[in-house]
Amino acid sequence: MVNPFVEEIVSHVSTATDVPRDEVRALIEVPPKPEMGDYALPCFRFAKTLRKAPNQIARDLGERIRPGGRIARVRAAGPYLNFYVSQTEFVRETLSEILARGGQFGRSGVGAGKTVVIDFSSPDVSKPFTIAHIRSTAIGNSLCRLYEATGWDVIGINHLGDWGAKHGMSIAAYKRWGDDAAIRENPPYELFNLYVRYNAEMEKDPSLGNAVKYWTQKLEAGDAEALRLWNWFREETVKDFKRIYGLLDVTFAEYTGESFFHDKVGPVIDELKAGGLAVESEGALVVMLDEDDMPPAIIQTGHDTSVYFTRDLAAAIYRKKTYDFDKLIYTTDAGQSLHFRQLFKVLERMGYEWAKDCVHVPFGIISFKEGRMSSRRGNVIFLEDVLNRAIELTRGIVENKNPDLPGKDAIARDVGIGAVVYADLDSRRTRDVVFDWDEILNFNGETGPYVQYTHARYCSVLRRYGGAVPPSGADLSLLTEPETVAVVKCMERFPERIRNAAETCEPSLIAGFLIELCTEANRFYNAHRVISDDLPLTRARIALVYSITAVLAAGLHLLGLKAPEEM
Ligand code: ARG
């Protein structure tokens, strides 16, 4: 994406120094303080070619470059040459682009022609969706949207944990105490209860482990009854997951979970053996990774026909063949970092040069401030309970603030869920999240509801104005106050923020951006009346307000949040 202001500076400097444009462009910085200008050129790099001290070069260049056009002022400061752009030009160009592109502003094609596969959410089928799953789901969903916004083809995959001994245990528990009617009524919870109960009993009576082994082996061997039960449990649970994904507005291209790869591990194991990578160790087949300071990767144990690691190897190879991805992203908690380091290393040793395109995006854990979550079942907190509670609390707040609001249910849902999702995304993903109801639902704090509320507030200004929005022919040169310019400056950074957030897989950059924009927008709003008797000025300010709503809505979307127009 070209910034016409930077390009103009580059032209001046390149002409004056004979240094190629690309090299000059790479040197341009944004000064730490606005008083120091909008852009700065450090002159150290020219000292050799021009045979002068950097301070002298800055001074000379400052005299040679005449302001005009987009550049209002040039000033040397020590070894730096500072550029001040014409604010009128800057405001006009930036707002014109936002007005023209609306909700598309900030999107780019930098990833055009490239494909990214994002493995996210990926819960285990033997338990319901717990609060722990919000992280991978919210981060992964936001990454999908960020990559889409930068032009990539995105394939979201739910690598369900739907194979292995856990599922043998579900069958064993069902065989002992299962009640079909209860399972039908509330599948994941009932299945989870069975699972928890079995685990507890097994602690007292370890011989219960035999039935787990028995059913796991039957499952692996394709026994009809085992498969029927496994499939039933899986279908019921996935149906339940999909309801939650519906609430969160999350979709996947595929639900190819671990069971899908169960019968695809054979050729991978053969390949590992043929390449001399797999060796026998203590009755298991492993790939030694001590050269890379990692424990061995377990490829096959005595009793399982496939294990998590090998299913992941098969999955990566399958995904490369199927989607020919340029990048493969895994979003899981940091606890699985070693697993993924081992995985990528083994792929590399197998000779797959695309192993370098595989990325693990780890995140910290989520917890609740003690005693604040009432509906704990067993020792896990179900996500659905959290979402419902957020919706209920939000409904109370909305009811209080604006009792006559139409469509309160939908608003409470969008804002309640938005609060939970935003709380998950607003700090750097590797940090642990402590969930505090008062904090996340605070309409005035750094929260999802605050951003949504700010957006709704400006939508209501637009409604009050009632004219054509965006107003055509607004004279944008009337927007000169410092608060106004600050809002525009903030919005101008949106495209770059999106690219950075995608590149670093860091949705918190967007969350931070939205808070900055809300702060600047509110500063503007508190200092100036948008709708007044001065029609041309009103029109120009309405154009600004429209731009703010468009950018806020686009940013909320990137985080997976809705942007209600009223609340
Ligand atoms: N099912 C795993 C869990 O709940 C996450 C799977 C992540 N993806 C993968 N390809 N291993 O922890």
Short mmCIF file of N, CA, C and O and ligand atoms in Angstrom, two decimals, residues 119-125 127 133 136 157 159-162 166 258 308 311-312 315 319 330-333 336 339-340 343, ligand 1:
data_model
loop_
_atom_site.label_atom_id
_atom_site.label_comp_id
_atom_site.label_asym_id
_atom_site.label_seq_id
_atom_site.Cartn_x
_atom_site.Cartn_y
_atom_site.Cartn_z
N ASP A 119 -5.80 -23.90 11.76
CA ASP A 119 -6.32 -24.99 12.60
C ASP A 119 -6.66 -24.35 13.93
O ASP A 119 -5.77 -23.90 14.65
N PHE A 120 -7.94 -24.22 14.23
CA PHE A 120 -8.30 -23.53 15.46
C PHE A 120 -9.53 -24.11 16.12
O PHE A 120 -10.25 -24.88 15.51
N SER A 121 -9.73 -23.75 17.37
CA SER A 121 -10.82 -24.22 18.23
C SER A 121 -10.58 -25.68 18.61
O SER A 121 -10.21 -25.97 19.73
N SER A 122 -10.79 -26.59 17.67
CA SER A 122 -10.39 -28.00 17.82
C SER A 122 -10.63 -28.61 19.20
O SER A 122 -9.69 -29.13 19.82
N PRO A 123 -11.86 -28.58 19.72
CA PRO A 123 -12.11 -29.15 21.04
C PRO A 123 -12.14 -30.68 21.01
O PRO A 123 -12.28 -31.27 19.94
N ASP A 124 -12.04 -31.26 22.18
CA ASP A 124 -12.17 -32.71 22.29
C ASP A 124 -13.65 -33.05 22.38
O ASP A 124 -14.42 -32.39 23.09
N VAL A 125 -14.01 -34.11 21.68
CA VAL A 125 -15.42 -34.47 21.55
C VAL A 125 -15.98 -35.15 22.81
O VAL A 125 -17.18 -35.26 22.99
N LYS A 127 -15.88 -34.01 25.81
CA LYS A 127 -16.40 -33.08 26.80
C LYS A 127 -17.09 -31.90 26.12
O LYS A 127 -16.84 -31.62 24.96
N HIS A 133 -11.92 -23.21 25.79
CA HIS A 133 -11.97 -23.22 24.33
C HIS A 133 -12.23 -21.85 23.73
O HIS A 133 -12.09 -21.68 22.53
N SER A 136 -8.79 -20.40 21.87
CA SER A 136 -8.42 -20.85 20.53
C SER A 136 -9.49 -20.44 19.52
O SER A 136 -9.18 -20.09 18.37
N ILE A 157 -9.96 -24.78 9.81
CA ILE A 157 -10.18 -26.21 10.06
C ILE A 157 -10.37 -26.49 11.55
O ILE A 157 -9.61 -26.02 12.39
N HIS A 159 -9.92 -29.21 13.96
CA HIS A 159 -9.25 -30.51 14.12
C HIS A 159 -9.79 -31.16 15.40
O HIS A 159 -9.11 -31.22 16.43
N LEU A 160 -11.03 -31.59 15.33
CA LEU A 160 -11.70 -32.15 16.51
C LEU A 160 -10.89 -33.27 17.16
O LEU A 160 -10.32 -34.11 16.46
N GLY A 161 -10.87 -33.26 18.48
CA GLY A 161 -10.24 -34.38 19.20
C GLY A 161 -11.26 -35.50 19.31
O GLY A 161 -11.96 -35.61 20.31
N ASP A 162 -11.37 -36.28 18.24
CA ASP A 162 -12.45 -37.27 18.21
C ASP A 162 -11.94 -38.70 18.06
O ASP A 162 -12.61 -39.56 17.49
N LYS A 166 -9.70 -41.65 25.16
CA LYS A 166 -10.78 -40.92 25.82
C LYS A 166 -12.13 -41.42 25.35
O LYS A 166 -13.10 -41.47 26.09
N GLU A 258 -9.32 -35.63 14.35
CA GLU A 258 -8.30 -36.68 14.45
C GLU A 258 -8.74 -38.01 13.85
O GLU A 258 -7.93 -38.73 13.27
N TYR A 308 -1.75 -39.14 18.80
CA TYR A 308 -1.98 -37.71 18.51
C TYR A 308 -0.90 -37.15 17.58
O TYR A 308 -1.20 -36.51 16.57
N ARG A 311 -1.05 -38.56 14.03
CA ARG A 311 -2.23 -38.05 13.33
C ARG A 311 -1.99 -36.61 12.89
O ARG A 311 -2.43 -36.20 11.82
N ASP A 312 -1.26 -35.85 13.70
CA ASP A 312 -0.93 -34.48 13.30
C ASP A 312 0.04 -34.45 12.12
O ASP A 312 -0.05 -33.57 11.26
N ALA A 315 -1.99 -35.19 9.20
CA ALA A 315 -2.87 -34.06 8.90
C ALA A 315 -2.11 -32.97 8.15
O ALA A 315 -2.60 -32.41 7.16
N ARG A 319 -2.94 -31.74 4.43
CA ARG A 319 -3.33 -30.35 4.17
C ARG A 319 -2.46 -29.73 3.08
O ARG A 319 -2.95 -28.95 2.27
N TYR A 330 -1.43 -23.08 13.66
CA TYR A 330 -2.11 -23.83 14.72
C TYR A 330 -2.30 -22.91 15.91
O TYR A 330 -1.33 -22.32 16.39
N THR A 331 -3.53 -22.79 16.39
CA THR A 331 -3.77 -21.95 17.57
C THR A 331 -4.11 -22.85 18.75
O THR A 331 -5.21 -23.41 18.80
N THR A 332 -3.18 -22.99 19.68
CA THR A 332 -3.47 -23.76 20.90
C THR A 332 -2.78 -23.07 22.07
O THR A 332 -1.96 -22.18 21.88
N ASP A 333 -3.09 -23.55 23.28
CA ASP A 333 -2.44 -22.96 24.44
C ASP A 333 -0.94 -23.30 24.42
O ASP A 333 -0.51 -24.24 23.76
N GLN A 336 1.11 -26.72 24.51
CA GLN A 336 1.41 -27.64 23.41
C GLN A 336 2.59 -27.18 22.56
O GLN A 336 2.83 -27.71 21.47
N HIS A 339 5.00 -29.93 21.58
CA HIS A 339 4.38 -30.81 20.57
C HIS A 339 4.59 -30.24 19.17
O HIS A 339 4.99 -30.95 18.25
N PHE A 340 4.33 -28.94 19.01
CA PHE A 340 4.42 -28.36 17.67
C PHE A 340 5.87 -28.18 17.23
O PHE A 340 6.17 -28.35 16.05
N LEU A 343 6.73 -31.49 16.04
CA LEU A 343 6.02 -31.78 14.79
C LEU A 343 6.72 -31.13 13.59
O LEU A 343 6.98 -31.78 12.58
N1 ARG B 1 -7.82 -31.12 20.56
C1 ARG B 1 -6.68 -30.43 21.08
C2 ARG B 1 -7.01 -29.85 22.46
O1 ARG B 1 -8.16 -29.74 22.83
C3 ARG B 1 -6.22 -29.29 20.19
C4 ARG B 1 -5.85 -29.70 18.79
C5 ARG B 1 -5.02 -28.66 18.09
N2 ARG B 1 -4.73 -28.97 16.72
C6 ARG B 1 -3.91 -29.93 16.32
N3 ARG B 1 -3.78 -30.13 15.02
N4 ARG B 1 -3.20 -30.63 17.15
O2 ARG B 1 -6.08 -29.51 23.17
#
